[in-house]
């Protein structure tokens, strides 16, 4: 029998993805550099469906029906290029290579272009949801050609997560690197969500004086409301977990140095290139890097600051409600920024990405899945050219209702010396956007003063320069 799909790279994500295809009735060819892994999979999970284990690249390719669909699930970067180089010569025009790793979209664009010359479809595909998602239904963000989606789409729709309304969490995001770009921004938003949740936790702990177990309960309550999401849900799980060895809250025995594999950082790097302010996401990335600077932190522990004084019981409960408002408002801002970046990327690379569809396929399966995304989808469905999520009436009203509490939380954080860079960057973004006038006018004046960089005026068209070193008259530039 020939396989409808093949997976090479059978580490946990590849293995679970292969099982997911098999469990959905597809015949799946398997390949891994270390052959034992292939056989282990069949031994352990062979009963789940039809697998065709292969040992060589040639056999793997031969096992696939044509046009071939070959998924590579290896580490991003050089290992991905190596696998492509191994398989591309064995393929024929019309075949598809699907890269399901966390590749940088610029690499995906390069690979897609190279392989296109050979007539091979390269389908850079973002896959989110971790191990469990890969097995039970991830959110899938394929880029690449329309033809490739026509062939792959139905299979991906079958194995993907389904949103509450039953819609599959997969769509053809756009050509070449569009899928990996959207996955990158997904991860940037994931970082921001995690940072905001972290700040909420820290404030509930240091300002409100709650224990991790109590905070877990608060998150559980929040999870029944508008913050209903996977990340809030697992936060409650992590916070209520007790370390077996010490009997202490698990969160107190984990080293407070957050790691990162790079996708959040890329989101910020690309935003800088595109000129998109993603300050909330940037603060989340910086917060992780700051946490890892142990020497710097050790050298700074003696610096002066207020000592956080926990609130009384009643005040604490009221404060927790405020934190929920601050978290929600900040979350709206980080999604606003993330969607702005996707819109800008789409424009820059001519991808024609449907933002409502992106929100829609993030509703299930992925790490940032949340009830909230249904509302973002609705906002873009109501108006596809929405200039910003903040210009959606419902979100604008919610932020308006949250803003007093949001500000109060930041006042408390500032007064008590608890860092809340995510909340604070989000509020600054909000206030800057709604400002009548920004100090950018002064910046322009300074630039003109020291470098004759010119400025535009509010009352007349054209570019101008003031003769700062002379009689300070104005000339047209
Ligand atoms: C997902 C995740 C996943 C990512 C992890 C770890 O969507 O399933 O985004 O792709 O690898 O979240 O990322 P960091 O190591 O950078 O935190």
Coordinates of C-alpha atoms and ligand atoms in Angstrom, one line a residue:
X1 CA 0.0 0.0 0.0
X2 CA 1.2 3.5 -0.6
X3 CA 1.0 6.1 2.1
X4 CA -0.9 9.3 1.7
X5 CA 1.5 11.1 3.9
X6 CA 5.0 10.7 5.3
X7 CA 6.6 12.0 8.4
X8 CA 10.4 12.3 8.8
X9 CA 11.7 13.3 12.1
X10 CA 10.0 11.2 14.8
X11 CA 10.9 13.1 18.0
X12 CA 7.9 13.8 20.1
X13 CA 6.1 16.3 17.8
X14 CA 6.7 14.3 14.7
X15 CA 5.7 11.1 16.3
X16 CA 2.5 12.5 17.7
X17 CA 1.6 14.1 14.4
X18 CA 2.2 10.8 12.6
X19 CA -0.1 9.0 15.1
X20 CA -2.7 11.7 14.6
X21 CA -2.8 11.1 10.8
X22 CA -2.9 7.4 11.4
X23 CA -5.7 7.7 13.9
X24 CA -7.7 9.7 11.4
X25 CA -7.5 6.9 8.9
X26 CA -4.5 7.9 6.8
X27 CA -1.7 5.5 5.9
X28 CA 1.5 7.2 7.2
X29 CA 5.0 6.4 6.0
X30 CA 7.6 6.9 8.8
X31 CA 11.2 7.8 8.6
X32 CA 13.8 8.8 11.1
X33 CA 17.6 9.2 10.9
X34 CA 18.0 6.8 13.9
X35 CA 16.1 3.9 12.6
X36 CA 15.2 2.4 15.9
X37 CA 12.9 5.3 16.6
X38 CA 10.8 4.4 13.6
X39 CA 10.4 0.8 14.7
X40 CA 9.7 1.8 18.3
X41 CA 6.8 3.9 17.1
X42 CA 5.3 1.0 15.2
X43 CA 5.9 -1.3 18.1
X44 CA 4.2 1.0 20.6
X45 CA 1.5 2.6 18.5
X46 CA 1.1 0.3 15.4
X47 CA -2.3 -0.7 16.6
X48 CA -3.6 2.9 16.2
X49 CA -3.6 2.8 12.4
X50 CA -1.6 2.1 9.2
X51 CA 2.1 2.9 9.4
X52 CA 4.7 2.1 6.8
X53 CA 8.0 2.1 8.5
X54 CA 11.0 2.8 6.2
X55 CA 14.7 2.8 6.9
X56 CA 16.2 4.8 4.0
X57 CA 15.3 8.1 2.3
X58 CA 14.7 6.2 -0.9
X59 CA 12.3 3.7 0.6
X60 CA 10.5 6.5 2.4
X61 CA 9.9 8.4 -0.8
X62 CA 9.0 5.2 -2.6
X63 CA 6.3 4.5 0.0
X64 CA 4.4 7.7 -0.7
X65 CA 1.6 8.0 -3.2
X66 CA 1.9 10.7 -5.8
X67 CA 2.0 13.7 -5.6
X68 CA 4.0 13.0 -2.5
X69 CA 3.3 14.7 0.8
X70 CA 6.3 14.6 3.0
X71 CA 6.3 16.3 6.4
X72 CA 9.6 17.2 8.0
X73 CA 9.6 17.6 11.8
X74 CA 13.1 18.3 12.6
X75 CA 14.9 21.2 14.4
X76 CA 14.6 24.6 12.7
X77 CA 17.7 26.0 10.9
X78 CA 20.5 23.8 9.6
X79 CA 18.9 20.4 10.4
X80 CA 15.9 21.4 8.3
X81 CA 18.1 22.4 5.3
X82 CA 20.0 19.2 5.6
X83 CA 16.8 17.1 5.4
X84 CA 15.5 19.1 2.5
X85 CA 18.8 18.5 0.7
X86 CA 18.5 14.8 1.4
X87 CA 15.0 14.5 0.0
X88 CA 14.6 17.1 -2.7
X89 CA 16.7 15.2 -5.3
X90 CA 14.4 12.2 -4.8
X91 CA 11.2 14.1 -5.5
X92 CA 9.3 15.0 -8.6
X93 CA 7.5 18.1 -9.8
X94 CA 4.2 18.4 -8.0
X95 CA 5.4 16.8 -4.8
X96 CA 5.1 18.6 -1.5
X97 CA 7.5 19.1 1.4
X98 CA 5.8 20.3 4.5
X99 CA 8.0 21.9 7.1
X100 CA 6.1 21.7 10.4
X101 CA 8.9 23.1 12.6
X102 CA 9.2 26.5 14.0
X103 CA 11.2 27.9 11.1
X104 CA 12.0 31.5 10.6
X105 CA 9.7 32.7 7.8
X106 CA 12.6 34.2 5.9
X107 CA 14.2 30.7 5.7
X108 CA 10.8 29.4 4.5
X109 CA 10.7 32.0 1.8
X110 CA 14.1 31.1 0.6
X111 CA 13.4 27.3 0.7
X112 CA 10.1 27.8 -1.1
X113 CA 11.7 29.8 -3.9
X114 CA 14.5 27.3 -4.3
X115 CA 12.2 24.3 -4.4
X116 CA 9.7 26.0 -6.7
X117 CA 12.4 26.1 -9.4
X118 CA 12.3 22.3 -9.2
X119 CA 8.5 22.3 -9.3
X120 CA 8.3 21.1 -5.7
X121 CA 5.8 22.8 -3.4
X122 CA 7.4 23.8 -0.1
X123 CA 4.8 24.3 2.5
X124 CA 6.1 26.1 5.6
X125 CA 3.6 25.2 8.3
X126 CA 3.2 26.6 11.7
X127 CA 1.9 24.0 14.1
X128 CA 0.9 24.9 17.6
X129 CA -0.3 23.0 20.6
X130 CA 2.7 21.2 21.9
X131 CA 2.8 17.4 22.2
X132 CA -0.8 17.0 23.1
X133 CA -1.9 19.2 20.3
X134 CA 0.1 17.3 17.8
X135 CA -1.6 14.1 18.9
X136 CA -5.2 15.2 19.5
X137 CA -5.5 18.2 17.2
X138 CA -3.2 21.2 16.8
X139 CA -3.8 24.6 15.3
X140 CA -2.2 24.5 11.9
X141 CA -0.9 27.5 9.9
X142 CA 0.2 26.4 6.4
X143 CA 1.8 28.8 3.9
X144 CA 2.9 27.8 0.4
X145 CA 1.0 27.5 -2.8
X146 CA -2.8 27.3 -3.4
X147 CA -2.2 24.0 -5.2
X148 CA -0.5 22.5 -2.2
X149 CA -3.4 23.5 0.0
X150 CA -5.9 22.0 -2.3
X151 CA -4.1 18.6 -1.8
X152 CA -3.2 18.9 1.8
X153 CA -6.0 21.0 3.2
X154 CA -8.6 18.2 3.6
X155 CA -6.1 16.1 5.5
X156 CA -5.0 19.0 7.7
X157 CA -8.6 19.9 8.4
X158 CA -9.2 16.3 9.6
X159 CA -6.3 16.2 12.0
X160 CA -6.5 19.7 13.3
X161 CA -8.2 20.9 16.4
X162 CA -11.8 22.0 16.1
X163 CA -13.1 25.3 17.5
X164 CA -16.2 25.1 19.7
X165 CA -18.4 25.7 16.7
X166 CA -16.8 22.7 15.0
X167 CA -14.7 24.7 12.5
X168 CA -11.3 23.1 11.9
X169 CA -8.4 25.2 13.2
X170 CA -6.5 25.4 9.9
X171 CA -6.6 27.6 6.9
X172 CA -4.4 28.4 4.0
X173 CA -2.7 31.4 5.6
X174 CA -1.1 32.7 2.4
X175 CA 1.8 32.1 0.0
X176 CA 5.4 31.1 0.8
X177 CA 6.4 32.1 4.4
X178 CA 3.0 33.4 5.5
X179 CA 2.2 30.4 7.7
X180 CA 5.5 30.5 9.6
X181 CA 5.2 34.3 9.9
X182 CA 1.8 33.9 11.6
X183 CA 3.1 31.1 13.8
X184 CA 6.0 33.4 14.8
X185 CA 3.5 36.2 15.8
X186 CA 1.4 33.5 17.6
X187 CA 4.4 32.8 19.7
X188 CA 5.1 36.5 20.3
X189 CA 1.6 36.8 21.6
X190 CA 2.1 33.7 23.6
X191 CA 5.1 35.3 25.3
X192 CA 3.1 38.5 26.0
X193 CA 0.1 36.5 27.4
X194 CA 2.5 34.6 29.7
X195 CA 4.3 37.7 30.8
X196 CA 1.0 39.5 31.6
X197 CA -0.2 36.4 33.6
X198 CA 3.1 36.4 35.4
X199 CA 2.7 40.1 36.3
X200 CA -0.8 39.4 37.6
X201 CA 0.5 36.6 39.7
X202 CA 3.3 38.7 41.1
X203 CA 1.0 41.5 42.0
X204 CA -1.5 39.2 43.6
X205 CA 1.3 37.8 45.6
X206 CA 3.3 40.9 46.6
X207 CA 0.6 43.5 46.7
X208 CA -2.5 41.5 47.6
X209 CA -0.5 39.1 49.8
X210 CA -2.1 35.9 48.4
X211 CA -0.5 32.5 48.5
X212 CA 0.2 30.5 45.3
X213 CA -2.7 28.2 46.1
X214 CA -5.0 31.2 46.6
X215 CA -3.9 32.7 43.4
X216 CA -4.6 29.4 41.6
X217 CA -8.2 29.7 42.8
X218 CA -8.4 33.3 41.6
X219 CA -7.1 32.2 38.1
X220 CA -9.7 29.4 38.2
X221 CA -12.4 31.9 38.7
X222 CA -11.0 34.2 36.0
X223 CA -11.0 31.2 33.7
X224 CA -14.8 31.0 33.9
X225 CA -15.1 34.6 32.5
X226 CA -13.8 36.6 29.6
X227 CA -10.2 35.4 30.3
X228 CA -11.2 31.8 29.7
X229 CA -8.1 30.4 28.0
X230 CA -5.7 27.5 28.0
X231 CA -2.8 29.6 29.5
X232 CA -5.0 30.8 32.4
X233 CA -6.1 27.2 33.0
X234 CA -2.6 25.8 33.1
X235 CA -1.5 28.7 35.2
X236 CA -3.9 27.6 37.9
X237 CA -2.5 24.1 37.6
X238 CA 1.1 25.2 37.9
X239 CA 0.3 27.5 40.9
X240 CA -1.6 24.9 42.8
X241 CA 1.1 22.2 42.3
X242 CA 3.1 21.4 45.4
X243 CA 6.7 20.2 45.2
X244 CA 6.9 16.6 46.4
X245 CA 10.5 16.9 47.7
X246 CA 10.1 20.0 49.8
X247 CA 6.4 20.4 50.3
X248 CA 6.7 24.0 49.1
X249 CA 4.6 25.5 46.3
X250 CA 6.2 24.3 43.1
X251 CA 6.5 27.8 41.8
X252 CA 8.8 28.6 44.7
X253 CA 11.3 25.9 44.0
X254 CA 11.7 26.6 40.3
X255 CA 14.7 28.8 39.3
X256 CA 13.3 32.2 38.2
X257 CA 15.1 32.4 34.9
X258 CA 12.9 32.0 31.8
X259 CA 14.3 30.5 28.7
X260 CA 13.4 31.0 25.1
X261 CA 14.0 29.3 21.9
X262 CA 13.7 32.3 19.7
X263 CA 10.3 32.8 18.1
X264 CA 9.3 35.6 20.5
X265 CA 12.6 37.4 19.8
X266 CA 12.0 37.0 16.1
X267 CA 8.6 38.6 16.5
X268 CA 10.2 41.7 17.9
X269 CA 13.1 41.7 15.5
X270 CA 10.7 41.6 12.5
X271 CA 8.4 44.2 14.1
X272 CA 11.4 46.5 14.3
X273 CA 12.1 46.0 10.6
X274 CA 8.5 46.5 9.7
X275 CA 8.2 49.6 12.0
X276 CA 5.3 48.1 14.0
X277 CA 5.2 49.0 17.7
X278 CA 4.9 45.7 19.6
X279 CA 6.0 47.1 22.9
X280 CA 4.0 44.5 25.0
X281 CA 5.6 41.6 23.2
X282 CA 9.0 43.3 23.4
X283 CA 8.6 43.7 27.2
X284 CA 7.8 40.0 27.4
X285 CA 10.9 39.0 25.6
X286 CA 13.1 41.5 27.6
X287 CA 11.5 40.2 30.8
X288 CA 12.7 36.7 30.0
X289 CA 16.2 37.9 29.1
X290 CA 16.4 40.1 32.3
X291 CA 15.4 37.1 34.4
X292 CA 18.4 35.2 33.1
X293 CA 21.0 37.9 33.9
X294 CA 22.0 36.4 37.3
X295 CA 25.1 38.4 37.8
X296 CA 23.3 41.7 37.0
X297 CA 20.5 40.7 39.3
X298 CA 22.8 39.7 42.1
X299 CA 24.7 43.0 41.8
X300 CA 21.4 44.9 42.0
X301 CA 19.6 43.3 44.9
X302 CA 20.8 46.0 47.3
X303 CA 19.3 48.8 45.3
X304 CA 16.8 51.0 47.1
X305 CA 13.1 50.6 46.7
X306 CA 9.9 50.4 48.7
X307 CA 9.1 47.2 50.5
X308 CA 5.8 45.8 49.3
X309 CA 3.2 45.9 52.1
X310 CA 0.5 43.3 51.5
X311 CA -3.1 44.6 51.7
X312 CA -5.8 43.6 54.2
X313 CA -8.3 40.9 53.2
X314 CA -11.1 43.1 51.9
X315 CA -8.7 45.3 50.0
X316 CA -7.0 42.3 48.6
X317 CA -10.2 40.9 47.1
X318 CA -10.9 44.3 45.5
X319 CA -7.4 44.5 44.2
X320 CA -7.7 41.1 42.6
X321 CA -10.7 42.3 40.6
X322 CA -8.7 45.3 39.5
X323 CA -5.8 43.0 38.4
X324 CA -8.3 41.1 36.3
X325 CA -9.2 44.3 34.5
X326 CA -5.6 45.3 34.0
X327 CA -4.8 41.8 32.7
X328 CA -7.7 41.9 30.3
X329 CA -7.0 45.4 29.0
X330 CA -3.3 44.6 28.5
X331 CA -4.2 41.4 26.7
X332 CA -6.4 43.4 24.2
X333 CA -3.4 45.6 23.6
X334 CA -0.9 42.8 23.0
X335 CA -3.3 41.1 20.5
X336 CA -3.8 44.5 18.9
X337 CA -0.1 44.8 18.4
X338 CA 0.3 41.2 17.2
X339 CA -2.4 41.6 14.6
X340 CA -0.9 44.8 13.5
X341 CA 2.3 43.0 12.8
X342 CA 0.5 40.3 10.8
X343 CA -1.2 43.0 8.8
X344 CA 2.1 44.7 8.2
X345 CA 3.8 41.5 7.2
X346 CA 1.0 40.6 4.9
X347 CA 1.2 44.0 3.2
X348 CA 5.0 43.9 2.9
X349 CA 5.1 40.4 1.4
X350 CA 1.8 40.5 -0.5
X351 CA 0.3 37.7 1.4
X352 CA -3.3 38.9 1.6
X353 CA -3.8 37.3 5.0
X354 CA -7.3 37.2 6.4
X355 CA -7.0 38.4 10.0
X356 CA -10.4 37.1 10.9
X357 CA -9.3 33.6 9.7
X358 CA -6.2 33.8 11.7
X359 CA -8.2 34.6 14.9
X360 CA -10.5 31.8 13.9
X361 CA -7.8 29.1 13.6
X362 CA -6.3 30.1 16.9
X363 CA -9.5 29.4 18.8
X364 CA -8.6 25.8 19.3
X365 CA -5.5 23.6 19.5
X366 CA -2.9 26.2 20.0
X367 CA -1.2 27.6 23.1
X368 CA -3.0 30.9 23.0
X369 CA -6.4 29.3 22.4
X370 CA -9.0 31.4 24.2
X371 CA -12.7 32.4 24.2
X372 CA -11.4 35.9 23.5
X373 CA -10.3 34.9 20.0
X374 CA -13.9 34.3 19.0
X375 CA -14.4 38.0 19.7
X376 CA -11.4 39.0 17.6
X377 CA -12.7 37.0 14.8
X378 CA -16.1 38.6 15.1
X379 CA -14.4 42.0 15.1
X380 CA -12.6 41.3 11.8
X381 CA -15.6 39.6 10.3
X382 CA -17.7 42.7 11.0
X383 CA -15.0 44.8 9.4
X384 CA -12.1 43.2 7.5
X385 CA -10.2 46.5 7.2
X386 CA -10.4 47.3 10.8
X387 CA -7.4 49.6 11.4
X388 CA -6.7 48.2 14.8
X389 CA -8.5 45.9 17.2
X390 CA -8.8 48.9 19.5
X391 CA -11.0 50.5 16.9
X392 CA -13.5 47.7 17.3
X393 CA -16.4 49.2 19.3
X394 CA -16.7 46.3 21.8
X395 CA -13.0 46.2 22.6
X396 CA -12.9 50.0 22.9
X397 CA -15.8 49.9 25.4
X398 CA -14.2 47.1 27.4
X399 CA -10.9 49.0 27.7
X400 CA -12.8 52.1 28.6
X401 CA -14.5 50.2 31.4
X402 CA -11.2 48.6 32.5
X403 CA -9.0 51.6 32.4
X404 CA -9.5 53.1 35.8
X405 CA -8.6 49.8 37.5
X406 CA -5.8 49.3 35.0
X407 CA -4.3 52.6 36.1
X408 CA -4.8 51.9 39.8
X409 CA -3.0 48.6 39.5
X410 CA -0.1 50.3 37.9
X411 CA -0.1 53.0 40.6
X412 CA 0.0 50.2 43.2
X413 CA 2.7 48.4 41.4
X414 CA 4.8 51.5 41.0
X415 CA 4.3 52.6 44.7
X416 CA 5.2 49.1 46.0
X417 CA 8.0 48.6 43.6
X418 CA 6.6 45.5 41.8
X419 CA 7.7 45.5 38.2
X420 CA 4.8 45.3 35.7
X421 CA 6.5 46.0 32.3
X422 CA 3.8 44.3 30.3
X423 CA 0.8 46.1 31.9
X424 CA 2.7 49.3 31.8
X425 CA 3.8 49.1 28.2
X426 CA 0.3 48.2 27.2
X427 CA -1.2 51.2 29.0
X428 CA 1.5 53.5 27.5
X429 CA 0.6 52.2 24.0
X430 CA -3.1 52.9 24.7
X431 CA -2.5 56.4 26.0
X432 CA -0.1 57.2 23.2
X433 CA -2.5 56.1 20.5
X434 CA -5.4 58.1 21.9
X435 CA -3.3 61.2 22.6
X436 CA -4.2 64.4 20.7
X437 CA -0.6 65.5 20.4
X438 CA 2.6 63.5 20.9
X439 CA 6.0 64.8 21.8
X440 CA 7.1 63.5 18.4
X441 CA 6.7 67.2 17.3
X442 CA 9.5 68.0 19.8
X443 CA 11.6 65.1 18.5
X444 CA 11.2 66.5 15.0
X445 CA 12.3 70.0 16.2
X446 CA 15.4 68.5 17.8
X447 CA 16.3 66.5 14.7
X448 CA 15.9 69.6 12.6
X449 CA 18.1 71.6 15.1
X450 CA 21.1 69.3 15.2
X451 CA 20.9 67.7 11.8
X452 CA 18.7 69.8 9.5
X453 CA 16.5 66.8 9.1
X454 CA 13.5 68.9 8.3
X455 CA 9.9 68.7 9.6
X456 CA 6.4 69.0 8.3
X457 CA 3.9 71.5 9.6
X458 CA 0.4 71.1 10.8
X459 CA -0.9 74.0 8.7
X460 CA 0.8 73.7 5.4
X461 CA 2.1 71.0 3.1
X462 CA 5.8 70.6 2.4
X463 CA 9.0 70.0 4.3
X464 CA 10.7 72.8 6.3
X465 CA 13.9 73.7 8.1
X466 CA 14.5 76.4 10.6
X467 CA 17.8 78.2 10.4
X468 CA 18.6 77.4 14.0
X469 CA 22.2 78.7 13.8
X470 CA 21.2 81.9 12.0
X471 CA 18.2 84.2 12.4
X472 CA 15.8 81.3 13.0
X473 CA 13.7 82.0 10.1
X474 CA 12.1 79.1 8.3
X475 CA 12.9 77.9 4.8
X476 CA 11.2 75.4 2.6
X477 CA 13.4 72.3 2.3
Ligands
LIG1 C1 3.3 26.2 20.4 C2 4.5 26.7 21.1 C3 5.8 26.1 20.7 C4 7.0 26.7 21.4 C5 7.0 26.7 22.9 C6 8.3 27.0 23.5 O1 2.7 27.0 19.7 O2 3.0 25.0 20.5 O3 4.6 28.1 20.8 O4 5.9 26.2 19.4 O5 8.1 25.9 21.0 O6 6.0 27.5 23.3 O7 8.8 28.3 23.1 P1 9.9 29.0 23.9 O8 10.9 28.0 24.3 O9 10.5 30.1 23.0 O10 9.2 29.6 25.2

